[in-house]
Short mmCIF file of C-alpha atoms in Angstrom, two decimals:
data_model
loop_
_atom_site.label_atom_id
_atom_site.label_comp_id
_atom_site.label_asym_id
_atom_site.label_seq_id
_atom_site.Cartn_x
_atom_site.Cartn_y
_atom_site.Cartn_z
CA ASP P 1 4.72 -54.88 54.27
CA ALA P 2 6.02 -55.91 57.66
CA GLY P 3 8.55 -53.64 59.27
CA VAL P 4 11.84 -54.64 60.79
CA ILE P 5 11.32 -57.59 63.11
CA GLN P 6 13.46 -58.19 66.17
CA SER P 7 13.47 -60.99 68.67
CA PRO P 8 13.34 -61.39 71.52
CA ARG P 9 11.71 -58.17 72.67
CA HIS P 10 13.03 -58.64 76.17
CA GLU P 11 15.93 -60.69 77.41
CA VAL P 12 17.08 -61.15 80.96
CA THR P 13 20.23 -63.15 81.49
CA GLU P 14 22.99 -63.63 83.98
CA MET P 15 26.50 -62.35 83.64
CA GLY P 16 28.67 -64.70 81.65
CA GLN P 17 25.88 -66.13 79.55
CA GLU P 18 25.72 -65.93 75.78
CA VAL P 19 23.04 -63.69 74.32
CA THR P 20 21.83 -63.76 70.73
CA LEU P 21 19.65 -61.02 69.30
CA ARG P 22 17.91 -61.52 65.99
CA CYS P 23 16.74 -59.24 63.25
CA LYS P 24 14.77 -59.57 60.04
CA PRO P 25 15.11 -56.45 57.87
CA ILE P 26 12.50 -55.09 55.52
CA SER P 27 12.45 -57.05 52.28
CA GLY P 28 14.41 -55.30 49.55
CA HIS P 29 16.52 -53.21 51.88
CA ASP P 30 20.22 -53.55 51.25
CA TYR P 31 21.56 -51.95 54.42
CA LEU P 32 21.23 -53.29 57.94
CA PHE P 33 22.34 -51.51 61.08
CA TRP P 34 22.70 -52.55 64.72
CA TYR P 35 22.44 -49.84 67.35
CA ARG P 36 22.65 -49.76 71.12
CA GLN P 37 20.80 -47.20 73.22
CA THR P 38 21.62 -46.36 76.83
CA MET P 39 20.86 -43.38 79.01
CA MET P 40 24.54 -42.59 79.40
CA ARG P 41 25.69 -42.91 75.80
CA GLY P 42 22.53 -42.34 73.80
CA LEU P 43 22.12 -44.11 70.49
CA GLU P 44 25.31 -45.68 69.16
CA LEU P 45 25.87 -47.50 65.92
CA LEU P 46 27.59 -50.81 66.52
CA ILE P 47 27.93 -52.24 63.02
CA TYR P 48 26.32 -52.04 59.64
CA PHE P 49 26.07 -54.34 56.62
CA ASN P 50 25.57 -53.73 52.94
CA ASN P 51 24.28 -56.66 50.91
CA ASN P 52 25.10 -58.98 53.82
CA VAL P 53 28.70 -57.82 54.04
CA PRO P 54 29.92 -56.01 57.17
CA ILE P 55 31.06 -52.54 56.18
CA ASP P 56 31.94 -50.85 59.42
CA ASP P 57 32.19 -52.53 62.82
CA SER P 58 34.14 -49.75 64.50
CA GLY P 59 31.33 -49.26 66.98
CA MET P 60 31.45 -52.80 68.32
CA PRO P 61 32.62 -52.29 71.88
CA GLU P 62 34.89 -55.28 72.19
CA ASP P 63 35.54 -58.82 71.07
CA ARG P 64 32.69 -60.11 73.15
CA PHE P 65 30.36 -58.67 70.52
CA SER P 66 29.93 -60.24 67.10
CA ALA P 67 27.40 -59.82 64.31
CA LYS P 68 26.55 -61.87 61.27
CA MET P 69 24.27 -61.58 58.32
CA PRO P 70 24.12 -64.98 56.60
CA ASN P 71 21.49 -63.83 54.10
CA ALA P 72 19.46 -60.81 53.10
CA SER P 73 16.64 -61.56 55.50
CA PHE P 74 18.41 -62.37 58.74
CA SER P 75 21.06 -60.96 61.04
CA THR P 76 22.25 -61.77 64.54
CA LEU P 77 24.10 -59.85 67.19
CA LYS P 78 25.81 -62.04 69.75
CA ILE P 79 27.35 -61.15 73.07
CA GLN P 80 29.55 -63.77 74.67
CA PRO P 81 30.12 -63.56 77.58
CA SER P 82 27.59 -60.95 78.60
CA GLU P 83 28.30 -58.39 81.33
CA PRO P 84 25.99 -56.11 83.32
CA ARG P 85 27.29 -53.07 81.41
CA ASP P 86 25.85 -54.58 78.23
CA SER P 87 22.36 -53.88 79.54
CA ALA P 88 20.70 -51.62 76.99
CA VAL P 89 18.11 -51.53 74.26
CA TYR P 90 19.47 -52.95 71.02
CA PHE P 91 17.90 -51.79 67.79
CA CYS P 92 18.16 -53.20 64.36
CA ALA P 93 17.40 -50.90 61.42
CA SER P 94 17.35 -51.32 57.67
CA SER P 95 17.33 -49.00 54.70
CA PHE P 96 17.38 -49.00 50.96
CA ASP P 97 20.47 -47.22 49.79
CA TYR P 98 20.88 -43.73 51.28
CA ASN P 99 17.28 -43.38 52.35
CA GLU P 100 15.82 -43.22 55.82
CA GLN P 101 16.50 -46.06 58.17
CA PHE P 102 13.55 -48.00 59.51
CA PHE P 103 14.00 -49.28 63.01
CA GLY P 104 12.75 -52.43 64.63
CA PRO P 105 11.00 -52.37 68.01
CA GLY P 106 14.23 -53.08 69.85
CA THR P 107 15.38 -55.74 72.29
CA ARG P 108 15.67 -54.68 75.90
CA LEU P 109 18.59 -56.63 77.35
CA THR P 110 19.17 -56.89 81.06
CA VAL P 111 22.30 -58.65 82.29
CA LEU P 112 22.23 -59.44 85.99
CA ALA F 1 34.25 -34.19 61.98
CA GLN F 2 30.49 -34.31 61.88
CA LYS F 3 28.63 -33.11 64.93
CA ILE F 4 24.98 -32.73 65.78
CA THR F 5 23.59 -30.83 68.75
CA GLN F 6 20.20 -30.71 70.38
CA THR F 7 20.34 -28.17 73.17
CA GLN F 8 16.84 -28.63 74.60
CA PRO F 9 16.72 -31.64 76.89
CA GLY F 10 13.02 -31.07 77.57
CA MET F 11 10.18 -29.00 76.20
CA PHE F 12 6.56 -28.43 77.13
CA VAL F 13 3.83 -27.35 74.77
CA GLN F 14 0.13 -26.85 75.19
CA GLU F 15 -2.11 -29.08 73.13
CA LYS F 16 -3.01 -27.58 69.73
CA GLU F 17 -0.09 -25.16 69.81
CA ALA F 18 3.01 -25.32 67.63
CA VAL F 19 6.43 -26.18 68.97
CA THR F 20 9.94 -25.95 67.55
CA LEU F 21 12.65 -28.44 68.45
CA ASP F 22 16.16 -27.24 67.77
CA CYS F 23 18.91 -29.10 65.96
CA THR F 24 22.23 -27.68 64.84
CA TYR F 25 24.90 -29.55 63.00
CA ASP F 26 28.41 -29.27 61.71
CA THR F 27 29.63 -30.92 58.57
CA SER F 28 32.14 -30.21 55.87
CA ASP F 29 30.24 -32.19 53.26
CA PRO F 30 28.90 -30.12 50.39
CA SER F 31 25.87 -32.40 50.17
CA TYR F 32 24.18 -34.04 53.12
CA GLY F 33 20.85 -34.95 54.59
CA LEU F 34 19.24 -34.56 57.97
CA PHE F 35 16.72 -36.92 59.50
CA TRP F 36 14.31 -36.56 62.40
CA TYR F 37 13.02 -39.48 64.43
CA LYS F 38 10.42 -39.78 67.17
CA GLN F 39 10.76 -42.22 70.04
CA PRO F 40 7.59 -42.58 72.12
CA SER F 41 7.64 -44.16 75.55
CA SER F 42 7.00 -47.54 73.96
CA GLY F 43 10.56 -47.35 72.66
CA GLU F 44 10.39 -47.70 68.90
CA MET F 45 12.15 -45.21 66.64
CA ILE F 46 9.83 -43.70 64.07
CA PHE F 47 11.12 -41.83 61.04
CA LEU F 48 9.42 -38.44 60.69
CA ILE F 49 11.02 -36.26 58.05
CA TYR F 50 14.11 -35.78 55.89
CA GLN F 51 15.79 -32.65 54.58
CA GLY F 52 18.40 -32.70 51.84
CA SER F 53 20.94 -29.91 51.86
CA TYR F 54 20.19 -29.02 48.25
CA ASP F 55 16.43 -29.24 48.51
CA GLN F 56 14.94 -26.00 47.32
CA GLN F 57 12.16 -26.01 49.85
CA ASN F 58 11.89 -26.91 53.49
CA ALA F 59 10.59 -30.41 53.99
CA THR F 60 7.04 -30.95 55.21
CA GLU F 61 5.18 -34.11 56.22
CA GLY F 62 1.71 -33.50 57.55
CA ARG F 63 2.04 -31.60 60.81
CA TYR F 64 5.83 -31.85 60.71
CA SER F 65 7.99 -29.35 58.92
CA LEU F 66 11.61 -28.42 58.96
CA ASN F 67 12.90 -24.90 59.40
CA PHE F 68 16.13 -25.49 57.51
CA GLN F 69 18.66 -22.68 57.63
CA LYS F 70 21.72 -23.90 55.82
CA ALA F 71 23.87 -20.87 56.55
CA ARG F 72 23.21 -21.26 60.25
CA LYS F 73 23.55 -25.04 60.02
CA SER F 74 20.27 -25.59 61.74
CA ALA F 75 17.40 -27.93 60.93
CA ASN F 76 14.70 -27.30 63.49
CA LEU F 77 11.63 -29.49 63.60
CA VAL F 78 8.32 -27.69 63.80
CA ILE F 79 5.28 -29.59 64.99
CA SER F 80 2.05 -27.76 64.36
CA ALA F 81 -1.21 -28.29 66.25
CA SER F 82 0.42 -30.47 68.91
CA GLN F 83 -1.43 -33.55 70.05
CA LEU F 84 -1.08 -35.55 73.24
CA GLY F 85 0.35 -38.38 71.17
CA ASP F 86 3.26 -36.16 70.17
CA SER F 87 4.72 -36.55 73.65
CA ALA F 88 7.97 -38.40 73.01
CA MET F 89 11.71 -38.07 72.56
CA TYR F 90 12.77 -36.49 69.29
CA PHE F 91 16.16 -37.09 67.71
CA CYS F 92 17.83 -35.48 64.75
CA ALA F 93 20.46 -37.42 62.86
CA LEU F 94 23.18 -36.66 60.35
CA PRO F 95 24.94 -39.28 58.24
CA THR F 96 28.69 -39.16 58.62
CA SER F 97 30.73 -38.14 55.66
CA GLY F 98 30.86 -40.70 52.89
CA THR F 99 29.15 -43.39 54.94
CA TYR F 100 25.73 -44.62 55.87
CA LYS F 101 26.38 -44.14 59.58
CA TYR F 102 24.09 -41.76 61.40
CA ILE F 103 25.22 -39.52 64.21
CA PHE F 104 22.28 -38.92 66.51
CA GLY F 105 21.73 -35.94 68.73
CA THR F 106 21.05 -36.41 72.41
CA GLY F 107 17.35 -35.87 71.87
CA THR F 108 14.64 -33.54 73.15
CA ARG F 109 11.88 -34.85 75.36
CA LEU F 110 8.60 -33.19 74.40
CA LYS F 111 5.62 -33.20 76.70
CA VAL F 112 2.27 -32.04 75.34
CA LEU F 113 -0.03 -30.69 78.01
CA ALA F 114 -3.80 -31.07 77.87
#
């Protein structure tokens, strides 16, 4: 079975542009998580979904960030407008119930 | 509030030797679990091992085992017979009370020496 799939793997954009990160969770998993990893702040949970419904978005840094999960096999994380401080690696992870989370390969975002 | 601490920013170990990576935690939950992940230089996060607070035995997965001391609130990862491919960052994680949110430690960077 394929693992968590993320695209793109790398994204370089200019400040002010819209960025959309995509994630396909493992089939059958009912939880989906978006994380951000930086040297300064480590690994932070941004938002997570259960059965496509957002459960906790308290980690979303500000209104420029939004996430959707229109169906069980797809989620997006959007940043509009992007800023240089958004540069980070963004991970998507999925799990079945309270079990271990499986992470995607990450998207390395650079905002110039 | 939940807290998880990894006090070793970096560790070295000789190939084929065992190494212990420390993780201490604080939680008021009567039942909880602890997870360890490996992050190699390629960047992906790889699940290694899980310990439930009520598990009777320490968890083991191949060369990975947990030295779980509930009274001390520690869940140290032991890697036996280290290999060069074990060089990576290692994170322990604790789900926050009543949620599916993980709190991650700051990680330990392990370097295996040939």
